[in-house]
């Protein structure tokens, strides 16, 4: 071999050696980076485990070891909060029937015609994982089971409202779930009694306050609204139920023209699932069964001592009569806002066409407000009241509507403001969402205090006093 060939071979050997060293260097560097990343991951996880409120955060519990008796399909009905409470009840029902729960179907046919699915409003993976220690939840039926549904080989029913858990475990379980393996509940609102075993009540609470988490986009937008409000100062959320559907449903037309009252009546008669058609608005109002009007609300707020400059956030849909009806309330409280005036139209665009998603934003703001005041004791008012109690008995004014309308009518006649203010405050002493025992009326579940407005079994302060 000549000298040039020897030199060339040495050069190639040197080059290969250099490349090998570089490769080992990059290999070691990559390994070091992976090691650092692993260490940081462990450290971050360690910090996370011990940081939340000073309590240890544990991983989701393992799946409960049980033999499933079949699949439970539930079709929720009503608005967001009616569906929410019903779904939480069905979690408890599925748990005690040893049923595999299919992610609930939401109501797409009610007044709002919202086509949102469960996953559009709630974090479905969080829902499933949070409850895995109690009940198995699947996103959809397995194909073989879906084929049975398509062939009509399942049972569909509407459970009796206000039933004890034993109704499901002793009656429906054997002839319904075990026999047919696929059970469909057509409705979920108020299908479980207000009162029952403590372990059932606590599971209902866990489902509502831990598992029913809104999707990330809804959470983010809700917090954005809250942060903007908070930077401006304290604020009250007013759940102003002076909306067309609520007025038509309740038969209340206080403050409406004859034309508007007739329109509400036509809507009530044309809605088949609203059973009460002939309603005397005057008698209903005096009985305290009507939503407060914007004028009545303004007088109530002023009598309760709410300052004129206070921010008032309206958590509601379109007010019947629009700005014309809101004028007296706005005159009394000029810092009257709603989500559409807090953030830009582009921010709300992803949610705008979905009533339940818009209601979810109001839900978040309502939870975080300094004071929450509903003008009618509907589903949202009750569910928010209970959730605020759960979060530490946050101030929630529970208006005594029967007392208010009578006091307002009296004030309009005698114009004695001092007397009116005194009587309003007197009527509402102790009606601020404070700890109290839920009223129980055996045999009359619909006349009892609603579980979701005061889930006392889940409130530590109540557990110490009961």
CSV table of N, CA and C in Angstrom, one decimal, residues 17-134:
chain,number,residue,atom,x,y,z
A,17,UNK,N,-13.8,7.6,14.1
A,17,UNK,CA,-13.6,7.7,15.5
A,17,UNK,C,-14.3,9.0,16.0
A,18,UNK,N,-14.1,10.1,15.3
A,18,UNK,CA,-14.7,11.4,15.7
A,18,UNK,C,-16.2,11.3,15.7
A,19,UNK,N,-16.8,10.6,14.6
A,19,UNK,CA,-18.2,10.5,14.5
A,19,UNK,C,-18.7,9.6,15.6
A,20,UNK,N,-18.0,8.6,16.0
A,20,UNK,CA,-18.4,7.7,17.1
A,20,UNK,C,-18.5,8.5,18.4
A,21,UNK,N,-17.4,9.4,18.6
A,21,UNK,CA,-17.4,10.1,19.9
A,21,UNK,C,-18.6,11.1,19.9
A,22,UNK,N,-18.8,11.7,18.8
A,22,UNK,CA,-20.0,12.7,18.7
A,22,UNK,C,-21.3,11.9,19.0
A,23,UNK,N,-21.4,10.7,18.4
A,23,UNK,CA,-22.6,10.0,18.6
A,23,UNK,C,-22.8,9.6,20.1
A,24,UNK,N,-21.7,9.2,20.8
A,24,UNK,CA,-21.7,8.9,22.2
A,24,UNK,C,-22.1,10.1,23.0
A,25,UNK,N,-21.5,11.3,22.6
A,25,UNK,CA,-21.8,12.5,23.3
A,25,UNK,C,-23.2,12.9,23.3
A,26,UNK,N,-23.8,12.8,22.0
A,26,UNK,CA,-25.3,13.1,21.9
A,26,UNK,C,-26.1,12.1,22.6
A,27,UNK,N,-25.6,10.8,22.6
A,27,UNK,CA,-26.4,9.8,23.3
A,27,UNK,C,-26.4,10.1,24.8
A,28,UNK,N,-25.2,10.5,25.4
A,28,UNK,CA,-25.1,10.8,26.8
A,28,UNK,C,-25.9,12.0,27.1
A,29,UNK,N,-25.9,13.0,26.2
A,29,UNK,CA,-26.6,14.3,26.4
A,29,UNK,C,-28.1,14.0,26.5
A,30,UNK,N,-28.6,13.2,25.5
A,30,UNK,CA,-30.0,12.8,25.5
A,30,UNK,C,-30.4,12.1,26.8
A,31,UNK,N,-29.5,11.2,27.2
A,31,UNK,CA,-29.8,10.4,28.4
A,31,UNK,C,-29.9,11.3,29.6
A,32,UNK,N,-28.9,12.3,29.6
A,32,UNK,CA,-28.9,13.2,30.8
A,32,UNK,C,-30.2,14.1,30.8
A,33,UNK,N,-30.6,14.5,29.6
A,33,UNK,CA,-31.8,15.3,29.5
A,33,UNK,C,-33.0,14.6,29.9
A,34,UNK,N,-33.1,13.3,29.5
A,34,UNK,CA,-34.2,12.5,30.0
A,34,UNK,C,-34.2,12.3,31.5
A,35,UNK,N,-33.0,12.1,32.0
A,35,UNK,CA,-32.9,11.9,33.5
A,35,UNK,C,-33.4,13.2,34.2
A,36,UNK,N,-32.9,14.3,33.7
A,36,UNK,CA,-33.3,15.6,34.3
A,36,UNK,C,-34.9,15.8,34.3
A,37,UNK,N,-35.4,15.5,33.1
A,37,UNK,CA,-36.8,15.6,32.9
A,37,UNK,C,-37.6,14.7,33.8
A,38,UNK,N,-37.1,13.4,34.0
A,38,UNK,CA,-37.7,12.5,34.9
A,38,UNK,C,-37.7,13.0,36.3
A,39,UNK,N,-36.5,13.5,36.7
A,39,UNK,CA,-36.4,14.1,38.1
A,39,UNK,C,-37.4,15.2,38.3
A,40,UNK,N,-37.5,16.1,37.3
A,40,UNK,CA,-38.4,17.2,37.5
A,40,UNK,C,-39.8,16.8,37.5
A,41,UNK,N,-40.1,15.8,36.7
A,41,UNK,CA,-41.5,15.2,36.7
A,41,UNK,C,-41.9,14.7,38.0
A,42,UNK,N,-40.9,13.9,38.6
A,42,UNK,CA,-41.2,13.3,39.9
A,42,UNK,C,-41.3,14.4,41.0
A,43,UNK,N,-40.5,15.5,40.9
A,43,UNK,CA,-40.6,16.6,41.9
A,43,UNK,C,-41.9,17.3,41.7
A,44,UNK,N,-42.3,17.6,40.5
A,44,UNK,CA,-43.5,18.3,40.3
A,44,UNK,C,-44.7,17.5,40.8
A,45,UNK,N,-44.7,16.2,40.5
A,45,UNK,CA,-45.7,15.3,41.0
A,45,UNK,C,-45.8,15.3,42.5
A,46,UNK,N,-44.6,15.3,43.1
A,46,UNK,CA,-44.5,15.3,44.5
A,46,UNK,C,-45.1,16.5,45.1
A,47,UNK,N,-44.8,17.7,44.5
A,47,UNK,CA,-45.3,19.0,45.0
A,47,UNK,C,-46.8,19.0,44.8
A,48,UNK,N,-47.3,18.5,43.7
A,48,UNK,CA,-48.7,18.5,43.4
A,48,UNK,C,-49.5,17.7,44.4
A,49,UNK,N,-48.9,16.5,44.7
A,49,UNK,CA,-49.6,15.6,45.6
A,49,UNK,C,-49.9,16.2,46.9
A,50,UNK,N,-49.0,17.1,47.4
A,50,UNK,CA,-49.1,17.7,48.8
A,50,UNK,C,-49.6,19.1,48.8
A,51,UNK,N,-49.9,19.7,47.7
A,51,UNK,CA,-50.1,21.2,47.7
A,51,UNK,C,-51.6,21.6,48.0
A,52,UNK,N,-52.6,20.8,47.4
A,52,UNK,CA,-53.9,21.3,47.4
A,52,UNK,C,-54.5,21.4,48.8
A,53,UNK,N,-54.7,22.7,49.2
A,53,UNK,CA,-55.3,23.0,50.5
A,53,UNK,C,-54.7,22.2,51.6
A,54,UNK,N,-53.4,21.9,51.5
A,54,UNK,CA,-52.8,21.2,52.6
A,54,UNK,C,-53.1,19.7,52.7
A,55,UNK,N,-53.9,19.2,51.7
A,55,UNK,CA,-54.4,17.8,51.8
A,55,UNK,C,-53.7,17.0,50.7
A,56,UNK,N,-53.5,15.8,51.0
A,56,UNK,CA,-52.9,14.9,50.0
A,56,UNK,C,-53.8,14.6,48.8
A,57,UNK,N,-53.4,14.8,47.6
A,57,UNK,CA,-54.2,14.5,46.4
A,57,UNK,C,-53.8,13.1,46.0
A,58,UNK,N,-54.8,12.2,45.9
A,58,UNK,CA,-54.5,10.9,45.5
A,58,UNK,C,-55.0,10.6,44.1
A,59,UNK,N,-54.4,9.5,43.6
A,59,UNK,CA,-54.9,9.1,42.2
A,59,UNK,C,-56.3,8.6,42.3
A,60,UNK,N,-57.0,8.6,41.1
A,60,UNK,CA,-58.3,8.0,41.1
A,60,UNK,C,-58.3,6.6,41.7
A,61,UNK,N,-59.4,6.3,42.4
A,61,UNK,CA,-59.4,5.0,43.0
A,61,UNK,C,-59.6,3.9,42.0
A,62,UNK,N,-59.2,2.7,42.3
A,62,UNK,CA,-59.4,1.6,41.3
A,62,UNK,C,-60.9,1.3,41.0
A,63,UNK,N,-61.1,0.7,39.9
A,63,UNK,CA,-62.5,0.3,39.6
A,63,UNK,C,-63.1,-0.6,40.8
A,64,UNK,N,-64.3,-0.3,41.1
A,64,UNK,CA,-65.0,-1.1,42.1
A,64,UNK,C,-65.2,-2.5,41.6
A,65,UNK,N,-64.9,-3.5,42.4
A,65,UNK,CA,-64.9,-4.9,42.0
A,65,UNK,C,-66.4,-5.4,42.2
A,66,UNK,N,-67.1,-5.4,41.1
A,66,UNK,CA,-68.5,-5.9,41.2
A,66,UNK,C,-68.9,-6.5,39.8
A,67,UNK,N,-69.9,-7.4,39.9
A,67,UNK,CA,-70.5,-8.0,38.6
A,67,UNK,C,-71.6,-7.1,38.1
A,68,UNK,N,-71.4,-6.5,37.0
A,68,UNK,CA,-72.4,-5.6,36.4
A,68,UNK,C,-73.7,-6.3,36.1
A,69,UNK,N,-74.8,-5.7,36.5
A,69,UNK,CA,-76.1,-6.3,36.2
A,69,UNK,C,-76.7,-5.9,34.8
A,70,UNK,N,-75.9,-5.0,34.2
A,70,UNK,CA,-76.4,-4.5,32.9
A,70,UNK,C,-76.1,-3.0,32.7
A,71,UNK,N,-76.6,-2.5,31.6
A,71,UNK,CA,-76.3,-1.1,31.2
A,71,UNK,C,-77.5,-0.2,31.5
A,72,UNK,N,-77.2,1.0,32.1
A,72,UNK,CA,-78.2,2.0,32.4
A,72,UNK,C,-78.0,3.2,31.4
A,73,UNK,N,-79.0,3.4,30.6
A,73,UNK,CA,-79.0,4.6,29.7
A,73,UNK,C,-80.0,5.6,30.3
A,74,UNK,N,-79.5,6.9,30.4
A,74,UNK,CA,-80.4,7.9,31.0
A,74,UNK,C,-80.5,9.1,30.0
A,75,UNK,N,-81.8,9.5,29.8
A,75,UNK,CA,-82.0,10.7,29.0
A,75,UNK,C,-82.4,11.8,29.9
A,76,UNK,N,-81.6,12.8,30.0
A,76,UNK,CA,-81.8,13.9,30.9
A,76,UNK,C,-82.9,14.8,30.3
A,77,UNK,N,-83.6,15.5,31.2
A,77,UNK,CA,-84.6,16.5,30.6
A,77,UNK,C,-84.5,17.8,31.4
A,78,UNK,N,-84.9,18.8,30.6
A,78,UNK,CA,-84.9,20.2,31.2
A,78,UNK,C,-83.7,21.0,30.8
A,79,UNK,N,-83.5,22.1,31.6
A,79,UNK,CA,-82.3,23.0,31.4
A,79,UNK,C,-81.1,22.4,32.0
A,80,UNK,N,-80.0,23.2,32.0
A,80,UNK,CA,-78.7,22.7,32.4
A,80,UNK,C,-78.7,22.2,33.9
A,81,UNK,N,-79.3,23.0,34.8
A,81,UNK,CA,-79.3,22.6,36.2
A,81,UNK,C,-80.2,21.5,36.5
A,82,UNK,N,-81.3,21.4,35.8
A,82,UNK,CA,-82.3,20.3,36.0
A,82,UNK,C,-81.6,19.0,35.6
A,83,UNK,N,-80.9,19.1,34.4
A,83,UNK,CA,-80.1,17.9,33.9
A,83,UNK,C,-79.0,17.5,34.9
A,84,UNK,N,-78.3,18.5,35.3
A,84,UNK,CA,-77.1,18.3,36.2
A,84,UNK,C,-77.5,17.5,37.5
A,85,UNK,N,-78.5,18.0,38.2
A,85,UNK,CA,-78.9,17.4,39.4
A,85,UNK,C,-79.5,16.0,39.1
A,86,UNK,N,-80.2,15.8,38.0
A,86,UNK,CA,-80.7,14.5,37.7
A,86,UNK,C,-79.6,13.5,37.4
A,87,UNK,N,-78.6,13.9,36.7
A,87,UNK,CA,-77.5,13.1,36.3
A,87,UNK,C,-76.8,12.6,37.6
A,88,UNK,N,-76.6,13.5,38.5
A,88,UNK,CA,-75.9,13.1,39.8
A,88,UNK,C,-76.8,12.1,40.5
A,89,UNK,N,-78.1,12.2,40.5
A,89,UNK,CA,-78.9,11.2,41.1
A,89,UNK,C,-78.8,9.9,40.4
A,90,UNK,N,-78.7,9.9,39.1
A,90,UNK,CA,-78.6,8.6,38.4
A,90,UNK,C,-77.2,7.9,38.6
A,91,UNK,N,-76.2,8.7,38.9
A,91,UNK,CA,-74.9,8.1,39.3
A,91,UNK,C,-75.1,7.2,40.6
A,92,UNK,N,-75.9,7.8,41.6
A,92,UNK,CA,-76.1,7.0,42.8
A,92,UNK,C,-77.0,5.8,42.5
A,93,UNK,N,-78.0,6.0,41.6
A,93,UNK,CA,-78.9,4.9,41.2
A,93,UNK,C,-78.1,3.8,40.6
A,94,UNK,N,-77.2,4.1,39.6
A,94,UNK,CA,-76.4,3.1,38.9
A,94,UNK,C,-75.5,2.4,39.9
A,95,UNK,N,-74.9,3.1,40.9
A,95,UNK,CA,-74.0,2.5,41.9
A,95,UNK,C,-74.7,1.5,42.7
A,96,UNK,N,-75.9,1.8,43.1
A,96,UNK,CA,-76.6,0.8,44.0
A,96,UNK,C,-77.4,-0.3,43.3
A,97,UNK,N,-77.5,-0.1,42.0
A,97,UNK,CA,-78.1,-1.2,41.2
A,97,UNK,C,-77.0,-2.0,40.5
A,98,UNK,N,-75.7,-1.7,40.8
A,98,UNK,CA,-74.6,-2.4,40.1
A,98,UNK,C,-74.7,-2.3,38.6
A,99,UNK,N,-75.1,-1.2,38.1
A,99,UNK,CA,-75.2,-1.0,36.7
A,99,UNK,C,-74.0,-0.3,36.1
A,100,UNK,N,-73.8,-0.6,34.8
A,100,UNK,CA,-72.8,0.2,34.1
A,100,UNK,C,-73.5,1.4,33.4
A,101,UNK,N,-73.1,2.6,33.8
A,101,UNK,CA,-73.8,3.8,33.3
A,101,UNK,C,-73.2,4.2,32.0
A,102,UNK,N,-74.0,4.5,31.0
A,102,UNK,CA,-73.6,5.1,29.8
A,102,UNK,C,-73.6,6.6,30.0
A,103,UNK,N,-72.6,7.3,29.5
A,103,UNK,CA,-72.6,8.7,29.6
A,103,UNK,C,-73.9,9.3,29.2
A,104,UNK,N,-74.6,10.1,30.1
A,104,UNK,CA,-75.9,10.5,29.9
A,104,UNK,C,-76.2,11.3,28.6
A,105,UNK,N,-77.4,11.2,28.1
A,105,UNK,CA,-77.8,11.9,26.9
A,105,UNK,C,-78.5,13.2,27.4
A,106,UNK,N,-78.2,14.4,26.8
A,106,UNK,CA,-78.8,15.6,27.3
A,106,UNK,C,-80.0,15.9,26.5
A,107,UNK,N,-80.9,16.7,27.0
A,107,UNK,CA,-82.2,17.1,26.4
A,107,UNK,C,-81.9,18.1,25.3
A,108,UNK,N,-82.3,17.7,24.1
A,108,UNK,CA,-82.2,18.5,22.9
A,108,UNK,C,-83.5,19.0,22.4
A,109,UNK,N,-84.6,18.7,23.1
A,109,UNK,CA,-86.0,19.0,22.6
A,109,UNK,C,-86.7,20.0,23.4
A,110,UNK,N,-86.2,20.4,24.5
A,110,UNK,CA,-87.0,21.4,25.4
A,110,UNK,C,-87.0,22.8,24.7
A,111,UNK,N,-87.5,23.7,25.5
A,111,UNK,CA,-87.7,25.1,25.0
A,111,UNK,C,-86.4,25.6,24.3
A,112,UNK,N,-85.3,25.3,24.8
A,112,UNK,CA,-84.0,25.9,24.3
A,112,UNK,C,-83.5,25.3,23.0
A,113,UNK,N,-83.9,24.1,22.7
A,113,UNK,CA,-83.5,23.4,21.5
A,113,UNK,C,-81.9,23.4,21.4
A,114,UNK,N,-81.3,23.1,22.5
A,114,UNK,CA,-79.8,23.1,22.5
A,114,UNK,C,-79.3,21.7,22.1
A,115,UNK,N,-78.5,21.7,21.1
A,115,UNK,CA,-78.0,20.4,20.6
A,115,UNK,C,-76.7,19.9,21.2
A,116,UNK,N,-76.3,20.6,22.3
A,116,UNK,CA,-75.1,20.2,23.0
A,116,UNK,C,-75.2,18.7,23.5
A,117,UNK,N,-74.1,18.1,23.4
A,117,UNK,CA,-73.9,16.7,24.1
A,117,UNK,C,-73.2,16.9,25.4
A,118,UNK,N,-73.2,15.8,26.2
A,118,UNK,CA,-72.5,15.8,27.5
A,118,UNK,C,-71.1,16.3,27.4
A,119,UNK,N,-70.4,15.8,26.4
A,119,UNK,CA,-69.0,16.2,26.2
A,119,UNK,C,-68.7,17.6,25.8
A,120,UNK,N,-69.8,18.3,25.3
A,120,UNK,CA,-69.7,19.7,24.9
A,120,UNK,C,-69.7,20.6,26.2
A,121,UNK,N,-70.3,20.1,27.2
A,121,UNK,CA,-70.5,20.9,28.4
A,121,UNK,C,-69.6,20.5,29.6
A,122,UNK,N,-69.5,19.1,29.8
A,122,UNK,CA,-68.8,18.6,30.9
A,122,UNK,C,-67.6,17.8,30.4
A,123,UNK,N,-66.5,17.8,31.2
A,123,UNK,CA,-65.3,17.0,31.0
A,123,UNK,C,-65.6,15.6,31.2
A,124,UNK,N,-65.9,14.9,30.1
A,124,UNK,CA,-66.4,13.5,30.1
A,124,UNK,C,-65.3,12.5,30.7
A,125,UNK,N,-64.0,12.7,30.4
A,125,UNK,CA,-63.0,11.9,30.9
A,125,UNK,C,-62.9,12.1,32.5
A,126,UNK,N,-62.9,13.3,32.9
A,126,UNK,CA,-62.9,13.6,34.3
A,126,UNK,C,-64.1,13.0,35.0
A,127,UNK,N,-65.2,13.0,34.4
A,127,UNK,CA,-66.5,12.5,35.0
A,127,UNK,C,-66.3,11.0,35.2
A,128,UNK,N,-65.8,10.3,34.2
A,128,UNK,CA,-65.6,8.8,34.2
A,128,UNK,C,-64.5,8.5,35.3
A,129,UNK,N,-63.4,9.1,35.2
A,129,UNK,CA,-62.3,8.8,36.1
A,129,UNK,C,-62.6,9.1,37.6
A,130,UNK,N,-63.3,10.2,37.8
A,130,UNK,CA,-63.6,10.6,39.2
A,130,UNK,C,-64.5,9.6,39.9
A,131,UNK,N,-65.3,9.0,39.1
A,131,UNK,CA,-66.3,8.1,39.7
A,131,UNK,C,-66.0,6.6,39.6
A,132,UNK,N,-64.8,6.3,39.1
A,132,UNK,CA,-64.4,4.9,38.8
A,132,UNK,C,-64.4,4.1,40.0
A,133,UNK,N,-64.2,4.7,41.2
A,133,UNK,CA,-64.2,3.9,42.4
A,133,UNK,C,-65.6,3.5,42.9
A,134,UNK,N,-66.6,4.1,42.2
A,134,UNK,CA,-68.0,3.9,42.6
A,134,UNK,C,-68.8,3.2,41.6
